[in-house]
Tab-separated table of C-alpha atoms in Angstrom:
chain	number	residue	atom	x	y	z
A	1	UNK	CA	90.893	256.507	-32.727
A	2	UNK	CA	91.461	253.204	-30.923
A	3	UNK	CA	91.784	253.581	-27.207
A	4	UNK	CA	90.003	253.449	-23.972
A	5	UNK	CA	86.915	255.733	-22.770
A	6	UNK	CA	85.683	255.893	-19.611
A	7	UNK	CA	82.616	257.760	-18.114
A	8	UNK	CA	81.310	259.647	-16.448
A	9	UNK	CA	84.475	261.847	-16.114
A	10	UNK	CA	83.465	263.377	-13.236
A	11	UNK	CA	80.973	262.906	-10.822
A	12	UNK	CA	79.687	263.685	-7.177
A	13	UNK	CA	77.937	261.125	-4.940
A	14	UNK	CA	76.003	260.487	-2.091
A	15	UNK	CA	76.847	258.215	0.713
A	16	UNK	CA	74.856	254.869	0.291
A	17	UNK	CA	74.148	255.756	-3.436
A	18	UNK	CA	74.992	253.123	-5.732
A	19	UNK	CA	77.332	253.777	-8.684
A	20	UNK	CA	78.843	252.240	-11.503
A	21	UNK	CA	82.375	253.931	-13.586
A	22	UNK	CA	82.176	252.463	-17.573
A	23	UNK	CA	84.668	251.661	-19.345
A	24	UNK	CA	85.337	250.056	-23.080
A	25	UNK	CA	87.691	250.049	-24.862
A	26	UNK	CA	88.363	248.887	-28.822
A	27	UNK	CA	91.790	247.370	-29.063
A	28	UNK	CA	90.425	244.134	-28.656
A	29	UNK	CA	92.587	243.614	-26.102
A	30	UNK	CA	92.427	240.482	-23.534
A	31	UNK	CA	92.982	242.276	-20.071
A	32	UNK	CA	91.408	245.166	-18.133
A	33	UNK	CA	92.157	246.662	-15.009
A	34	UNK	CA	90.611	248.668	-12.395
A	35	UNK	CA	93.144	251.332	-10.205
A	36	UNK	CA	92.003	254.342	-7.531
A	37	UNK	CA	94.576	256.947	-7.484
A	38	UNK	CA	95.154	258.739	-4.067
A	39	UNK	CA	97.655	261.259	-3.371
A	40	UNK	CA	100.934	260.159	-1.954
A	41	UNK	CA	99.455	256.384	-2.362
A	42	UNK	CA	100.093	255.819	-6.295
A	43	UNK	CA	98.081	253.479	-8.089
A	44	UNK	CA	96.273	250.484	-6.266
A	45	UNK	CA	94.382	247.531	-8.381
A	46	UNK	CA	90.952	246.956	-7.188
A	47	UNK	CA	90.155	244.314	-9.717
A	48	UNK	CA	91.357	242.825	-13.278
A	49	UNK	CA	90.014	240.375	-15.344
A	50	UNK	CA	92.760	238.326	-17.981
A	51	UNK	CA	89.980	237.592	-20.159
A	52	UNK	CA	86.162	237.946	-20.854
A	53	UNK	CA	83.889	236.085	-18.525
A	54	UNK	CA	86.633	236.159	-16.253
A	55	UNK	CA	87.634	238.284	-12.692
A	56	UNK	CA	90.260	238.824	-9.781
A	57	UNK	CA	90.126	240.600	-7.093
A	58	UNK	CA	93.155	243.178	-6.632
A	59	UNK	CA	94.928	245.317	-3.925
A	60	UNK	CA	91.594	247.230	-2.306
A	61	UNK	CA	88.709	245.367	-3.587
A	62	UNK	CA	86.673	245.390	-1.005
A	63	UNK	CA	83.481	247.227	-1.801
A	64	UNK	CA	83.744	247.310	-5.190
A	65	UNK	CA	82.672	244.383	-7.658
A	66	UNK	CA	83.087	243.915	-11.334
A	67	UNK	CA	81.867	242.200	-14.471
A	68	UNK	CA	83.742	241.342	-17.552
A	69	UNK	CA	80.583	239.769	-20.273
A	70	UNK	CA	82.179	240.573	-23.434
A	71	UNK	CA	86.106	241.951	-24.465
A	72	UNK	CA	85.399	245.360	-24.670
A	73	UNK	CA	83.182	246.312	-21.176
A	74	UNK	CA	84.291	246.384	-17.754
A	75	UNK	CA	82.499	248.090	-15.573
A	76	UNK	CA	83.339	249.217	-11.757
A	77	UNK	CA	80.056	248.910	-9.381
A	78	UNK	CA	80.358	250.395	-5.630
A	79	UNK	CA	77.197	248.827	-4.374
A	80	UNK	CA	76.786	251.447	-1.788
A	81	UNK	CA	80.006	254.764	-1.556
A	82	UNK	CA	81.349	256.046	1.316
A	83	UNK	CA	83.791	258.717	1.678
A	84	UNK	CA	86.615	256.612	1.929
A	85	UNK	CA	85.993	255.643	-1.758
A	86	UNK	CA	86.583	259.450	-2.972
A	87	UNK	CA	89.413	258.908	-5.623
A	88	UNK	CA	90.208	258.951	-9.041
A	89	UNK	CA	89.687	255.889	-11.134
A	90	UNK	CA	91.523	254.599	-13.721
A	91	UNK	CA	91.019	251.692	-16.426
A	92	UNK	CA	93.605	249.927	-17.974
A	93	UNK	CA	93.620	247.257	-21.084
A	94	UNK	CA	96.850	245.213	-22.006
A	95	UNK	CA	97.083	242.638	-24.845
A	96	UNK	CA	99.270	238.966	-24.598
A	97	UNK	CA	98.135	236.182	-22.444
A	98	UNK	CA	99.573	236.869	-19.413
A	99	UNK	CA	97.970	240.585	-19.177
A	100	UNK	CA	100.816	241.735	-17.063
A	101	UNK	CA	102.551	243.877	-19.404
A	102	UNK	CA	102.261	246.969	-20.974
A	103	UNK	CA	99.289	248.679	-19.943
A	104	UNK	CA	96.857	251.321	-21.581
A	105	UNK	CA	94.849	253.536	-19.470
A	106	UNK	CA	92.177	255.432	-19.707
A	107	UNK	CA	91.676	259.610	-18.995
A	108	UNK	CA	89.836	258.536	-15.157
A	109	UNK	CA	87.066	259.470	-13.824
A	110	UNK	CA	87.235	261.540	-10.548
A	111	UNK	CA	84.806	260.484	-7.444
A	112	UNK	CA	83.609	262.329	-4.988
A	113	UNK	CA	81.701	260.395	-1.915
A	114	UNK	CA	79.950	262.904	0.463
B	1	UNK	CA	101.646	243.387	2.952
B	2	UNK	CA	103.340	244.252	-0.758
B	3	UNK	CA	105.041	247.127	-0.865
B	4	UNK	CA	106.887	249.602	-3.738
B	5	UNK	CA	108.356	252.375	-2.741
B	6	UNK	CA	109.919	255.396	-4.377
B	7	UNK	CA	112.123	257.635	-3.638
B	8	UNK	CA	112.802	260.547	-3.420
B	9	UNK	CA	108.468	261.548	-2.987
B	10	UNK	CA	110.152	265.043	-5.243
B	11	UNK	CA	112.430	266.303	-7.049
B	12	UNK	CA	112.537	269.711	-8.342
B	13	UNK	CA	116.024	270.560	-10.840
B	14	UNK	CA	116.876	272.918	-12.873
B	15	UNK	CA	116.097	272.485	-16.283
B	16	UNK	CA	119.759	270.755	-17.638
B	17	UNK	CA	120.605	268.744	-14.600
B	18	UNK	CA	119.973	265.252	-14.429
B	19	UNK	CA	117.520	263.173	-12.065
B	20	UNK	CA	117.203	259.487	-10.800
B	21	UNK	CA	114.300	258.120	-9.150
B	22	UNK	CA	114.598	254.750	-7.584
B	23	UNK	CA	112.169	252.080	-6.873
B	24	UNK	CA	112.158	249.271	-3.845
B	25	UNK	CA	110.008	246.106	-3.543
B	26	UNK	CA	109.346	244.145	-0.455
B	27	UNK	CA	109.423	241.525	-3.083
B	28	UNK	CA	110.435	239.770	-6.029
B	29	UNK	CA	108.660	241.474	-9.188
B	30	UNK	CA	108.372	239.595	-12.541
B	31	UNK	CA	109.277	242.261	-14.605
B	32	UNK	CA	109.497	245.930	-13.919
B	33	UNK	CA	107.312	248.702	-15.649
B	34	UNK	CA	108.180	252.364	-15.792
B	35	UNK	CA	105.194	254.881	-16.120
B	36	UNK	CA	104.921	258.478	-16.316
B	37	UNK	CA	102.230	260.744	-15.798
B	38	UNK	CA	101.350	264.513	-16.381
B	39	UNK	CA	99.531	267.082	-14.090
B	40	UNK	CA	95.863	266.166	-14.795
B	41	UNK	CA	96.959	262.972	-16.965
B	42	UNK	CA	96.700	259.444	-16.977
B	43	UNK	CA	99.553	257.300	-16.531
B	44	UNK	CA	101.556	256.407	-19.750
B	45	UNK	CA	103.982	253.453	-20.396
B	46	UNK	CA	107.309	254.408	-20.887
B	47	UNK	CA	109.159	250.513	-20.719
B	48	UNK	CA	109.090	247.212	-19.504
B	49	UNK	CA	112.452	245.163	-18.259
B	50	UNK	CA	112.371	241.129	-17.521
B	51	UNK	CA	115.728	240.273	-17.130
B	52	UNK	CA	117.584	240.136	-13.864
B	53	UNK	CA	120.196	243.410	-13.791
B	54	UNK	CA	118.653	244.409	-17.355
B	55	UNK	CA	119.361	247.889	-18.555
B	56	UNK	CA	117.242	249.625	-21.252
B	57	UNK	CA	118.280	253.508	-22.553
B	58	UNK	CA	115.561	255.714	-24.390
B	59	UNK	CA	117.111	258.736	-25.532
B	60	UNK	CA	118.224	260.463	-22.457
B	61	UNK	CA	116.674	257.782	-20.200
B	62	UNK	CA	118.348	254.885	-18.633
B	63	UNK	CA	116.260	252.417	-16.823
B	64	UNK	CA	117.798	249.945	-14.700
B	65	UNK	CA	116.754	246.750	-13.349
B	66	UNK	CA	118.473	245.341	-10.271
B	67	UNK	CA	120.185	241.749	-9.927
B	68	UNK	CA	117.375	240.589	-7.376
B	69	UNK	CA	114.478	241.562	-9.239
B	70	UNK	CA	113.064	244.050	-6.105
B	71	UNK	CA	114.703	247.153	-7.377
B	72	UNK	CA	114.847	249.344	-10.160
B	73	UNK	CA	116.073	252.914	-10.871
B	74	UNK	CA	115.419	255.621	-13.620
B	75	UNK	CA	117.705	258.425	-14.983
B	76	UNK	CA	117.012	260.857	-16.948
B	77	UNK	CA	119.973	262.940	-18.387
B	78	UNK	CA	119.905	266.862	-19.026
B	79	UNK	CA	116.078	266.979	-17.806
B	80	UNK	CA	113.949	269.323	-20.003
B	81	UNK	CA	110.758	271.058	-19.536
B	82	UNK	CA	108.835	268.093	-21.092
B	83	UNK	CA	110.347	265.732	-18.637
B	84	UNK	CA	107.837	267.478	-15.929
B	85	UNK	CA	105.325	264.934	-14.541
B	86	UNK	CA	105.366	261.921	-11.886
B	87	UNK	CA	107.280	258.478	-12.716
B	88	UNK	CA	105.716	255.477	-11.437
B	89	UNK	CA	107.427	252.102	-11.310
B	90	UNK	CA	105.079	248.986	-11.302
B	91	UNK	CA	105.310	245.425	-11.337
B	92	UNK	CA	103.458	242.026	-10.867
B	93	UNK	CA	104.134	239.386	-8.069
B	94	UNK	CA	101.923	236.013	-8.077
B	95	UNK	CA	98.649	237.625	-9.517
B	96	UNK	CA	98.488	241.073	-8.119
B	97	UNK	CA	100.237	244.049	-9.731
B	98	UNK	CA	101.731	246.905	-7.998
B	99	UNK	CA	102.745	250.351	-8.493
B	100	UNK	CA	104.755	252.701	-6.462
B	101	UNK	CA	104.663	255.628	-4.691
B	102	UNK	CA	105.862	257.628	-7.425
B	103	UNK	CA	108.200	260.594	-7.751
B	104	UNK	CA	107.070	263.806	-9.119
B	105	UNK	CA	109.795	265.878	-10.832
B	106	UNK	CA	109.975	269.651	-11.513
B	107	UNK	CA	111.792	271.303	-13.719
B	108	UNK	CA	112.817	274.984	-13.633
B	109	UNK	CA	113.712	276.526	-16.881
């Protein structure tokens, strides 16, 4: 079933600990997104990428970084977590040039920074 | 800084009556996005307007898309138990994208 996966789906973390959230998807599409979802905050873009081999930075993207080496990947590094990064993370794909249109997401993966 | 806001934050109706959310930008959006997400869920796309006072109906919801491109409003008519979950507008400006606060909607059967 074409869609997007993400893992781990759940994890807990140290403070200082390096991490990195997968994601891949298979609709071969040309755009992927990164969001944190905090209550009463909605949905804030950390960083996208319109195509492979290219980034952006988003909304928050301070202390996160990203890669984008083939279509499908785009993984979500926090070089070193603190607490303040406890959220849950979403990935998103869209198709079309432009990327900013309707977006897929994928089931999140929940963070916890103690 | 950008800013989308919702309101109301919730909304709670009994299961028949209808609900609106509405949705503010501190600026100009490109288009507007409507998403809606379950308890536990990820967001889902429900519809995407372009056009300057564009209005789009699926089934018993009527998205709206205001003259100025900064706001937008949903309405759903005769909400059902199904309806239950949190409706998120979202939009791009320059090359950031934004989503709002959201409003989460109960309904009472």
């Amino acid at each position: 079933i074409a869609g997007i996966t993400q893992a781990p789906t759940s994890q807990i973390l140290a403070a200082g600990r390096r991490m990195t959230l997968r994601c891949t998807q298979d609709m071969r599409h040309n755009a992927m997104y990164w969001y944190r979802q905090d209550l009463g905050l909605g949905l804030r873009l950390i960083h996208y990428s319109n195509t492979a081999g290219t980034t952006g930075k988003g909304e928050v993207p301070d202390g996160y970084s990203v890669s984008r080496a083939n279509t499908d990947d785009f993984p979500l590094t926090l070089a070193s977590a603190v607490p303040s990064q406890t959220s849950v993370y979403f990935c998103a794909s869209s198709s079309g040039a432009s990327g900013w249109n309707e977006q897929f997401f994928g089931p999140g993966t929940r963070l916890t920074v103690l | 800084g950008q800013q989308v806001m919702q309101i109301p934050q919730y909304q709670h109706v009994q299961e028949g009556e209808d609900f609106t959310t509405y949705c503010n930008s501190s600026t100009t959006l490109s288009n507007i996005q409507w998403y809606k997400q379950r308890p536990g869920g990820h967001p889902v796309f429900l519809i995407q307007l372009v056009k300057s006072g564009e209005v789009k109906k699926q089934k018993r919801l009527t998205f709206q898309f205001g003259e100025a491109k900064k706001n937008s409003s949903l309405h759903i008519t005769a909400t059902q138990t199904t309806d239950v979950g949190t409706y998120f507008c979202a939009g791009p400006t320059g090359n950031q994208f934004y989503f709002g606060t959201g409003t989460s909607l109960t309904v009472i059967p």
